[in-house]
Each structure stands twice: as structure tokens, then as C-alpha cells.
Amino acid sequence: MTSDADRMLPSREPVMLLDPDGRPTVAARAGLPASEELLRGLAGMVVARRFNEQASALVRQGRLAVYPSSYGQEACQVAAAQVLTGEDWLFPTYRDTAAAVARGVDPVEVLGLLKGDWHSGYDPYERHVAPLTTPLATQLPHAVGVAHAARLRGERTVVLAMCGDGGTSEGDFHEALNFAAVFRAPVVFFVQNNQYAISVPLARQSAAPSLAHKGVGYGIPGEHVDGNDLAALLDVLSGAVGRARAGEGPQLVEGRTYRMQAHTNADDATRYRADDEVAAWAAKDPLVRLEAYLRTEGVLDDARAADLTEAAEQVARRTRDGLNQDVEPDPDDLFRFVYSQPTPQLVEQLAVVRDEISRDEQSRDEQSREETR
């Protein structure tokens, strides 16, 4: 880390390597990520877009209780997963389901929490993806703890912790940054600034020049990047991860993007934002931007684009089929995962629940026998 405040400050404007029409910017003269990495990113974004659409449809069909869509934020979602290695950890929020899928978590398991079937929905240790977190920013101190522990053990692990612009208003955000800076934890804080905390616009949340500037007060270098430009995201986030891995301490990255859809299916976004505002951001669609560039470069053609679409459709089909299966809950799970060793109180409560279930089953059996006489 550096005590030079000037070196901590983000660039004057968000880093952009591809403009909304897919043309390389002046900043791209220093180089773009490899075409293979960009094509891999596009494939991930096509899956993420289709996954968002399918999950929203499952809400309307009653298969999900709620779904906070990341439609329009796919570049941030995919880049966050793509810059990490297998030994690294991802700490997502409730909106980062597409990032978890991009990290390799089964899409059906990712949605398990939002369906209400399971405590987390997936095994966090399998893909090094922490549980989706609904309370704002509470995952950030946990992420710093994992990063600090890895550093003490001499591991090369880096933790990428995601949050939204609304999360930066929480005490956990500030505590996590201070903790990380003091102990030089190898963690990258990635703020997806989608312009709204539910209905509260960014201007009512912060008076800072950018959310990336918030790192300076803790001694953490910050950078902001066009959150709809996958090329720029890969460049900035991979650089931040590399510095954290090299022992330079925590990094803060703000991705400026936009929540194209409502906060969740229970929200009416038309009550607090205008249609022309949404239309202006729709013109900056991250998928359209990257596809235009890759087609110009001859990396993408219609046949390959069709393959990407079919692969995404397979994910949607598997998600749809999995969520349409009814799960028989095991009441013991209410107690099985509270502590590694159950307390006497839990053992007692489990016995009560089992007894109530047993008596209920006996009562139904007796009623059935009465009806058949």
C-alpha cells in the first residue's frame, strides 16, 4: 500500500476501453484484453442475460419467491468471476446470482435461497463462493476476515467482495475497509454502482466525487471504471487482484453501471425514475457493445453467436427444469447446520419437533383408517 494520497485517487473519468458502440477508445491504445478472454466474457454475459430472464419468469410462475435481477449489469457480474483463480474467494450480494453462476456454481443451487429451499442453496467451499447475502454489506467484514486469515497462513488467496452503491452507506462497509487497510488484507472491494439503492438515487446517498474516492480516507487506492465495458472491467479488476495478491493490500473498484429492471419483482421502478433515463442506459448495453467489437475484429460471426445463444438456452432449460422440481424438506435441517456440534437446547428442540411430526403422522394414519372402514 502507499501513503501517497495522489496515487490513491481514481482517474478523473471512469476507465473505458470500448465506447458504447464497441469502438476502442484512446485509453485502449495501451492494449486490450486478449480476444479469447473477451470472447469468454461475452459467452458468460450471454448466459447471465438469459439466466436473468429465466429467473424473472420463474418468479411470475410462482417457483421463486423473489428475484433481484442483474439485467444490464452482466459485465460486472462476469468480470468479477473471470478475474479470479480457483484458490480465490468471491463474496456476492443477493443480486450477484449471475456472478455465482459465472464462477461455476450450479444455477439451480444458486436460486435455492431465493426459492426458500435451503440455508444457502449451495456448498460455499466447492467453488469458493460465499452465500448470497441479503443484509446490505454484512458480507464485507466476513470477506476481509477470510482474506486476513489467508495472509496469515501465507496463502496467495485473494478475496473479491461485491456490494452495491447502497451498501457503501452501511457501517459494515466502512468497518471492512478500515479493517482491511490496517491489516493489509488481500481483498478487492468491488462496488457495482447501479445508480439506485432501491428507490434512493446516488445523489441522495453520497456527496463524494465518486464512490471510488471513498478508499482514500482509509488508505486504500481506488479506481472507477465503466461498468458496462467488459474489456475495461477485466483490465481494472485483474490489475486490482494482482496488486492484492502481490502484497500491496486492499483495493477499491467502482463499476458504474445501471439497474435496467426494478429492484425486485415487488418494486415499481416507474415511480422514481423516468423512461428516458432508462432508455439512455439501454443504449450502453454491455452485450451489444462487446459483440460489436468482436464482430469488427473478426472474432465473432453468426455461427459462433448462435452457439453462445444455444449454450445459454441450455443453462436456462436446466434452471427451469430444476426449479420446477418440488423439494421434500427435511425438518432436521432446521437444527443440523446451526452449530458443528449441537447444543443441548438444539437437541431438545429437535426432539420436540420430531415428536410433533410423529404424533401428526399417527393422527393422519388413524383418520385414514377411520375413513376406510
Short mmCIF file of C-alpha atoms in Angstrom, two decimals:
data_model
loop_
_atom_site.label_atom_id
_atom_site.label_comp_id
_atom_site.label_asym_id
_atom_site.label_seq_id
_atom_site.Cartn_x
_atom_site.Cartn_y
_atom_site.Cartn_z
CA MET A 1 0.00 0.00 0.00
CA THR A 2 1.02 3.61 -0.37
CA SER A 3 0.70 6.65 1.84
CA ASP A 4 0.82 8.90 -1.21
CA ALA A 5 -2.73 10.30 -1.41
CA ASP A 6 -2.33 11.25 -5.08
CA ARG A 7 -1.62 7.64 -6.00
CA MET A 8 -4.77 6.54 -4.16
CA LEU A 9 -7.04 8.81 -6.16
CA PRO A 10 -9.03 7.32 -9.03
CA SER A 11 -8.70 8.62 -12.57
CA ARG A 12 -10.62 11.78 -13.43
CA GLU A 13 -13.11 9.80 -15.55
CA PRO A 14 -14.11 6.14 -15.31
CA VAL A 15 -11.79 3.87 -17.28
CA MET A 16 -13.33 2.97 -20.65
CA LEU A 17 -11.63 0.87 -23.33
CA LEU A 18 -14.63 0.29 -25.61
CA ASP A 19 -17.21 3.01 -26.18
CA PRO A 20 -20.96 2.19 -26.26
CA ASP A 21 -20.70 1.44 -30.00
CA GLY A 22 -17.87 -1.04 -29.45
CA ARG A 23 -15.10 1.21 -30.76
CA PRO A 24 -11.73 1.25 -28.93
CA THR A 25 -11.12 4.46 -27.02
CA VAL A 26 -7.88 6.41 -26.70
CA ALA A 27 -7.18 4.53 -23.46
CA ALA A 28 -7.29 1.25 -25.41
CA ARG A 29 -4.09 2.18 -27.22
CA ALA A 30 -2.22 0.76 -24.23
CA GLY A 31 -3.78 -2.58 -25.03
CA LEU A 32 -6.99 -4.56 -24.66
CA PRO A 33 -7.50 -7.93 -23.00
CA ALA A 34 -6.86 -10.88 -25.32
CA SER A 35 -9.62 -11.70 -27.79
CA GLU A 36 -10.02 -15.14 -26.19
CA GLU A 37 -10.70 -13.55 -22.82
CA LEU A 38 -13.20 -11.12 -24.33
CA LEU A 39 -14.98 -13.94 -26.15
CA ARG A 40 -15.09 -15.94 -22.92
CA GLY A 41 -16.56 -12.89 -21.23
CA LEU A 42 -19.19 -12.46 -23.92
CA ALA A 43 -20.19 -16.12 -23.53
CA GLY A 44 -20.59 -15.55 -19.81
CA MET A 45 -22.67 -12.43 -20.36
CA VAL A 46 -24.99 -14.18 -22.80
CA VAL A 47 -25.57 -16.87 -20.16
CA ALA A 48 -26.06 -14.22 -17.47
CA ARG A 49 -28.62 -12.30 -19.55
CA ARG A 50 -30.60 -15.47 -20.29
CA PHE A 51 -30.33 -16.57 -16.66
CA ASN A 52 -31.77 -13.23 -15.51
CA GLU A 53 -34.66 -13.58 -17.93
CA GLN A 54 -35.37 -17.16 -16.87
CA ALA A 55 -35.23 -16.38 -13.15
CA SER A 56 -37.64 -13.47 -13.57
CA ALA A 57 -40.03 -15.76 -15.44
CA LEU A 58 -39.82 -18.32 -12.62
CA VAL A 59 -40.96 -15.63 -10.17
CA ARG A 60 -44.04 -14.98 -12.28
CA GLN A 61 -44.70 -18.73 -12.35
CA GLY A 62 -44.53 -18.95 -8.56
CA ARG A 63 -41.35 -21.03 -8.49
CA LEU A 64 -39.26 -18.29 -6.89
CA ALA A 65 -40.36 -16.07 -4.03
CA VAL A 66 -38.34 -13.08 -5.27
CA TYR A 67 -35.59 -12.30 -7.76
CA PRO A 68 -33.30 -9.25 -7.73
CA SER A 69 -32.23 -9.08 -11.36
CA SER A 70 -28.79 -8.02 -12.55
CA TYR A 71 -30.10 -7.41 -16.09
CA GLY A 72 -27.85 -4.72 -17.56
CA GLN A 73 -25.07 -5.41 -15.05
CA GLU A 74 -23.84 -8.59 -16.72
CA ALA A 75 -20.39 -7.17 -17.49
CA CYS A 76 -19.74 -6.53 -13.80
CA GLN A 77 -21.07 -9.96 -12.86
CA VAL A 78 -18.97 -11.90 -15.33
CA ALA A 79 -15.78 -9.88 -14.90
CA ALA A 80 -15.88 -10.33 -11.12
CA ALA A 81 -15.77 -14.10 -11.56
CA GLN A 82 -13.43 -14.18 -14.54
CA VAL A 83 -10.51 -12.36 -12.88
CA LEU A 84 -10.30 -14.87 -10.02
CA THR A 85 -8.37 -18.14 -9.82
CA GLY A 86 -9.61 -21.33 -8.21
CA GLU A 87 -7.90 -20.54 -4.90
CA ASP A 88 -9.60 -17.13 -4.63
CA TRP A 89 -12.94 -16.38 -2.98
CA LEU A 90 -15.99 -14.45 -4.21
CA PHE A 91 -18.32 -12.80 -1.69
CA PRO A 92 -21.55 -11.84 -3.50
CA THR A 93 -24.69 -9.94 -2.57
CA TYR A 94 -28.26 -11.08 -3.18
CA ARG A 95 -28.14 -9.51 -6.68
CA ASP A 96 -24.99 -11.34 -7.75
CA THR A 97 -26.52 -14.66 -8.75
CA ALA A 98 -25.08 -14.34 -12.27
CA ALA A 99 -21.59 -13.88 -10.80
CA ALA A 100 -22.02 -17.09 -8.81
CA VAL A 101 -23.12 -18.92 -11.97
CA ALA A 102 -20.13 -17.50 -13.85
CA ARG A 103 -17.92 -18.81 -11.04
CA GLY A 104 -19.27 -22.31 -11.70
CA VAL A 105 -22.00 -22.72 -9.10
CA ASP A 106 -24.96 -24.78 -10.33
CA PRO A 107 -27.69 -22.30 -11.40
CA VAL A 108 -30.42 -24.31 -9.69
CA GLU A 109 -28.48 -24.26 -6.42
CA VAL A 110 -27.81 -20.54 -6.81
CA LEU A 111 -31.56 -19.91 -6.78
CA GLY A 112 -32.23 -22.28 -3.88
CA LEU A 113 -32.04 -19.49 -1.33
CA LEU A 114 -34.46 -17.31 -3.29
CA LYS A 115 -36.87 -20.23 -3.53
CA GLY A 116 -36.62 -20.83 0.21
CA ASP A 117 -35.45 -24.43 -0.06
CA TRP A 118 -32.10 -24.23 1.66
CA HIS A 119 -29.98 -22.17 4.02
CA SER A 120 -27.51 -21.14 1.33
CA GLY A 121 -28.53 -23.17 -1.69
CA TYR A 122 -25.01 -24.43 -2.44
CA ASP A 123 -21.79 -25.51 -0.76
CA PRO A 124 -19.66 -22.35 -0.47
CA TYR A 125 -16.43 -24.34 -0.27
CA GLU A 126 -16.94 -26.16 -3.55
CA ARG A 127 -16.40 -23.10 -5.75
CA HIS A 128 -15.15 -20.65 -3.10
CA VAL A 129 -18.33 -18.59 -3.36
CA ALA A 130 -19.75 -17.32 -0.07
CA PRO A 131 -23.54 -17.45 0.43
CA LEU A 132 -25.60 -14.75 -1.26
CA THR A 133 -26.09 -12.02 1.32
CA THR A 134 -29.37 -10.15 1.66
CA PRO A 135 -28.49 -7.75 4.53
CA LEU A 136 -26.54 -4.89 2.98
CA ALA A 137 -22.74 -5.08 3.28
CA THR A 138 -22.65 -7.66 6.09
CA GLN A 139 -20.57 -9.94 3.84
CA LEU A 140 -17.76 -7.39 3.62
CA PRO A 141 -16.24 -7.86 7.11
CA HIS A 142 -16.50 -11.62 6.57
CA ALA A 143 -14.63 -11.26 3.29
CA VAL A 144 -11.88 -9.28 4.99
CA GLY A 145 -11.63 -11.96 7.66
CA VAL A 146 -11.12 -14.68 5.04
CA ALA A 147 -8.51 -12.56 3.26
CA HIS A 148 -6.68 -11.75 6.51
CA ALA A 149 -6.65 -15.43 7.52
CA ALA A 150 -5.24 -16.40 4.12
CA ARG A 151 -2.47 -13.82 4.50
CA LEU A 152 -1.57 -15.11 7.97
CA ARG A 153 -1.33 -18.64 6.57
CA GLY A 154 0.96 -17.48 3.79
CA GLU A 155 -1.54 -18.33 1.04
CA ARG A 156 -1.86 -16.49 -2.27
CA THR A 157 -5.64 -16.23 -1.95
CA VAL A 158 -7.38 -13.00 -2.94
CA VAL A 159 -10.96 -12.24 -1.94
CA LEU A 160 -13.22 -10.21 -4.20
CA ALA A 161 -16.09 -8.73 -2.19
CA MET A 162 -19.05 -7.30 -4.08
CA CYS A 163 -21.55 -4.70 -2.92
CA GLY A 164 -23.85 -2.09 -4.42
CA ASP A 165 -23.87 1.69 -4.11
CA GLY A 166 -26.44 1.38 -1.32
CA GLY A 167 -24.08 -0.89 0.59
CA THR A 168 -21.49 1.90 0.82
CA SER A 169 -23.85 3.74 3.17
CA GLU A 170 -23.70 0.92 5.70
CA GLY A 171 -21.40 0.79 8.70
CA ASP A 172 -20.17 -2.66 7.68
CA PHE A 173 -18.70 -1.14 4.51
CA HIS A 174 -16.62 1.37 6.44
CA GLU A 175 -15.58 -1.12 9.13
CA ALA A 176 -14.49 -3.61 6.47
CA LEU A 177 -12.38 -1.04 4.60
CA ASN A 178 -10.68 0.14 7.77
CA PHE A 179 -10.01 -3.42 8.96
CA ALA A 180 -8.65 -4.41 5.55
CA ALA A 181 -6.38 -1.37 5.29
CA VAL A 182 -4.89 -1.68 8.78
CA PHE A 183 -4.13 -5.39 8.36
CA ARG A 184 -3.23 -5.16 4.65
CA ALA A 185 -5.72 -7.87 3.77
CA PRO A 186 -5.61 -9.10 0.14
CA VAL A 187 -9.18 -8.13 -0.68
CA VAL A 188 -10.69 -6.25 -3.61
CA PHE A 189 -13.87 -4.33 -2.82
CA PHE A 190 -15.95 -4.16 -5.98
CA VAL A 191 -18.82 -1.66 -5.80
CA GLN A 192 -21.43 -2.02 -8.52
CA ASN A 193 -22.84 1.47 -8.69
CA ASN A 194 -26.16 0.85 -10.46
CA GLN A 195 -27.33 4.37 -9.54
CA TYR A 196 -30.10 3.37 -7.10
CA ALA A 197 -30.43 1.85 -3.64
CA ILE A 198 -33.95 0.56 -4.28
CA SER A 199 -35.58 3.97 -4.95
CA VAL A 200 -32.85 6.22 -3.50
CA PRO A 201 -30.66 7.79 -6.22
CA LEU A 202 -26.91 8.04 -5.77
CA ALA A 203 -27.07 11.81 -5.24
CA ARG A 204 -29.04 11.19 -2.02
CA GLN A 205 -26.53 8.62 -0.79
CA SER A 206 -23.15 10.28 -1.23
CA ALA A 207 -21.64 13.68 -1.95
CA ALA A 208 -18.23 12.23 -2.85
CA PRO A 209 -16.88 12.84 -6.39
CA SER A 210 -17.18 9.08 -6.90
CA LEU A 211 -17.59 6.03 -4.70
CA ALA A 212 -14.02 5.08 -5.64
CA HIS A 213 -12.83 8.18 -3.77
CA LYS A 214 -14.06 6.68 -0.50
CA GLY A 215 -10.97 4.48 -0.30
CA VAL A 216 -8.62 7.42 0.27
CA GLY A 217 -9.87 8.02 3.81
CA TYR A 218 -8.78 4.52 4.77
CA GLY A 219 -5.52 4.44 2.86
CA ILE A 220 -6.91 2.27 0.08
CA PRO A 221 -6.29 3.11 -3.59
CA GLY A 222 -9.48 3.44 -5.62
CA GLU A 223 -10.39 3.30 -9.29
CA HIS A 224 -13.62 3.67 -11.18
CA VAL A 225 -14.47 2.00 -14.43
CA ASP A 226 -17.28 1.92 -16.97
CA GLY A 227 -19.30 -0.97 -15.57
CA ASN A 228 -20.82 -1.77 -18.97
CA ASP A 229 -17.43 -2.20 -20.63
CA LEU A 230 -16.24 -5.76 -20.06
CA ALA A 231 -12.81 -5.03 -21.52
CA ALA A 232 -12.21 -2.19 -19.06
CA LEU A 233 -13.58 -4.22 -16.17
CA LEU A 234 -11.27 -7.13 -16.90
CA ASP A 235 -8.32 -4.75 -17.15
CA VAL A 236 -9.04 -2.82 -13.94
CA LEU A 237 -10.21 -5.74 -11.80
CA SER A 238 -7.39 -8.05 -12.86
CA GLY A 239 -4.93 -5.28 -12.01
CA ALA A 240 -6.53 -4.83 -8.58
CA VAL A 241 -6.47 -8.58 -7.92
CA GLY A 242 -2.83 -8.75 -9.00
CA ARG A 243 -1.81 -5.94 -6.65
CA ALA A 244 -3.69 -7.50 -3.74
CA ARG A 245 -2.01 -10.85 -4.45
CA ALA A 246 1.40 -9.19 -4.61
CA GLY A 247 1.01 -7.91 -1.05
CA GLU A 248 0.00 -4.33 -1.84
CA GLY A 249 -3.08 -4.54 0.38
CA PRO A 250 -6.75 -3.93 -0.31
CA GLN A 251 -8.09 -2.26 -3.44
CA LEU A 252 -11.39 -0.47 -4.14
CA VAL A 253 -13.01 -0.54 -7.58
CA GLU A 254 -16.27 1.15 -8.54
CA GLY A 255 -18.08 -0.07 -11.63
CA ARG A 256 -20.55 2.48 -12.96
CA THR A 257 -23.48 0.62 -14.41
CA TYR A 258 -27.27 0.69 -14.28
CA ARG A 259 -30.03 -1.48 -12.90
CA MET A 260 -32.17 -1.80 -16.03
CA GLN A 261 -35.05 -3.51 -14.27
CA ALA A 262 -36.84 -2.96 -10.99
CA HIS A 263 -35.11 -3.58 -7.66
CA THR A 264 -37.02 -6.87 -7.41
CA ASN A 265 -40.28 -8.18 -8.81
CA ALA A 266 -42.00 -6.45 -5.84
CA ASP A 267 -40.77 -3.00 -6.90
CA ASP A 268 -42.30 -0.47 -9.31
CA ALA A 269 -39.34 1.48 -10.69
CA THR A 270 -41.55 3.80 -12.75
CA ARG A 271 -42.45 5.61 -9.53
CA TYR A 272 -38.96 7.04 -9.07
CA ARG A 273 -37.16 7.12 -12.43
CA ALA A 274 -38.06 8.34 -15.89
CA ASP A 275 -38.30 6.27 -19.07
CA ASP A 276 -35.80 8.47 -20.92
CA GLU A 277 -33.21 7.81 -18.22
CA VAL A 278 -33.64 4.06 -18.67
CA ALA A 279 -33.51 4.43 -22.47
CA ALA A 280 -30.22 6.34 -22.26
CA TRP A 281 -28.63 3.48 -20.34
CA ALA A 282 -30.16 0.85 -22.63
CA ALA A 283 -28.04 2.37 -25.41
CA LYS A 284 -24.96 1.40 -23.36
CA ASP A 285 -25.88 -2.30 -23.19
CA PRO A 286 -22.74 -4.28 -22.29
CA LEU A 287 -23.56 -7.25 -24.54
CA VAL A 288 -24.21 -5.11 -27.62
CA ARG A 289 -21.01 -3.17 -27.02
CA LEU A 290 -18.71 -6.17 -26.78
CA GLU A 291 -20.40 -8.10 -29.58
CA ALA A 292 -19.95 -5.13 -31.92
CA TYR A 293 -16.24 -5.00 -31.18
CA LEU A 294 -15.68 -8.75 -31.56
CA ARG A 295 -17.55 -8.80 -34.86
CA THR A 296 -15.45 -5.91 -36.16
CA GLU A 297 -12.29 -7.80 -35.16
CA GLY A 298 -13.49 -10.96 -36.92
CA VAL A 299 -13.54 -12.92 -33.66
CA LEU A 300 -17.32 -13.39 -33.67
CA ASP A 301 -19.59 -14.43 -36.52
CA ASP A 302 -23.21 -15.53 -36.76
CA ALA A 303 -22.39 -19.22 -36.28
CA ARG A 304 -20.39 -18.64 -33.12
CA ALA A 305 -23.01 -16.20 -31.81
CA ALA A 306 -25.66 -18.88 -32.35
CA ASP A 307 -23.52 -21.33 -30.36
CA LEU A 308 -23.34 -18.86 -27.47
CA THR A 309 -27.11 -18.41 -27.55
CA GLU A 310 -27.69 -22.18 -27.55
CA ALA A 311 -25.31 -22.68 -24.62
CA ALA A 312 -27.21 -20.01 -22.67
CA GLU A 313 -30.50 -21.65 -23.54
CA GLN A 314 -29.24 -24.93 -22.14
CA VAL A 315 -28.47 -23.20 -18.84
CA ALA A 316 -31.95 -21.67 -18.83
CA ARG A 317 -33.51 -25.04 -19.58
CA ARG A 318 -31.59 -26.75 -16.79
CA THR A 319 -32.54 -23.95 -14.40
CA ARG A 320 -36.19 -24.15 -15.38
CA ASP A 321 -36.33 -27.93 -15.05
CA GLY A 322 -34.53 -27.87 -11.70
CA LEU A 323 -36.74 -25.20 -10.18
CA ASN A 324 -39.87 -26.99 -11.35
CA GLN A 325 -38.98 -29.97 -9.15
CA ASP A 326 -40.69 -29.91 -5.78
CA VAL A 327 -38.29 -30.47 -2.89
CA GLU A 328 -39.31 -32.51 0.14
CA PRO A 329 -37.86 -30.57 3.11
CA ASP A 330 -36.14 -32.40 5.95
CA PRO A 331 -37.18 -30.80 9.29
CA ASP A 332 -33.89 -31.91 10.84
CA ASP A 333 -32.12 -29.36 8.62
CA LEU A 334 -33.51 -26.62 10.85
CA PHE A 335 -31.08 -27.80 13.51
CA ARG A 336 -28.37 -29.67 11.60
CA PHE A 337 -26.38 -26.68 10.42
CA VAL A 338 -26.67 -24.20 13.28
CA TYR A 339 -23.50 -25.38 15.03
CA SER A 340 -20.93 -28.03 14.16
CA GLN A 341 -21.82 -29.67 17.48
CA PRO A 342 -25.47 -29.17 18.52
CA THR A 343 -26.09 -27.55 21.88
CA PRO A 344 -28.31 -29.22 24.49
CA GLN A 345 -31.04 -26.72 23.66
CA LEU A 346 -30.94 -27.66 19.96
CA VAL A 347 -31.07 -31.35 20.80
CA GLU A 348 -34.11 -30.70 22.98
CA GLN A 349 -35.83 -28.61 20.32
CA LEU A 350 -35.15 -31.25 17.66
CA ALA A 351 -36.73 -33.89 19.87
CA VAL A 352 -39.83 -31.72 20.29
CA VAL A 353 -40.18 -31.21 16.53
CA ARG A 354 -39.72 -34.92 15.83
CA ASP A 355 -42.33 -35.77 18.45
CA GLU A 356 -44.84 -33.33 16.98
CA ILE A 357 -44.28 -34.72 13.48
CA SER A 358 -44.67 -38.28 14.73
CA ARG A 359 -47.92 -37.51 16.54
CA ASP A 360 -49.23 -35.68 13.47
CA GLU A 361 -48.46 -38.68 11.26
CA GLN A 362 -50.14 -41.05 13.71
CA SER A 363 -53.22 -38.85 13.78
CA ARG A 364 -53.43 -38.82 9.99
CA ASP A 365 -53.00 -42.59 9.85
CA GLU A 366 -55.83 -43.08 12.32
CA GLN A 367 -58.06 -40.70 10.40
CA SER A 368 -57.30 -42.58 7.17
CA ARG A 369 -58.19 -45.91 8.76
CA GLU A 370 -61.48 -44.45 10.04
CA GLU A 371 -62.37 -43.22 6.57
CA THR A 372 -61.78 -46.63 5.00
CA ARG A 373 -64.00 -48.57 7.46
#
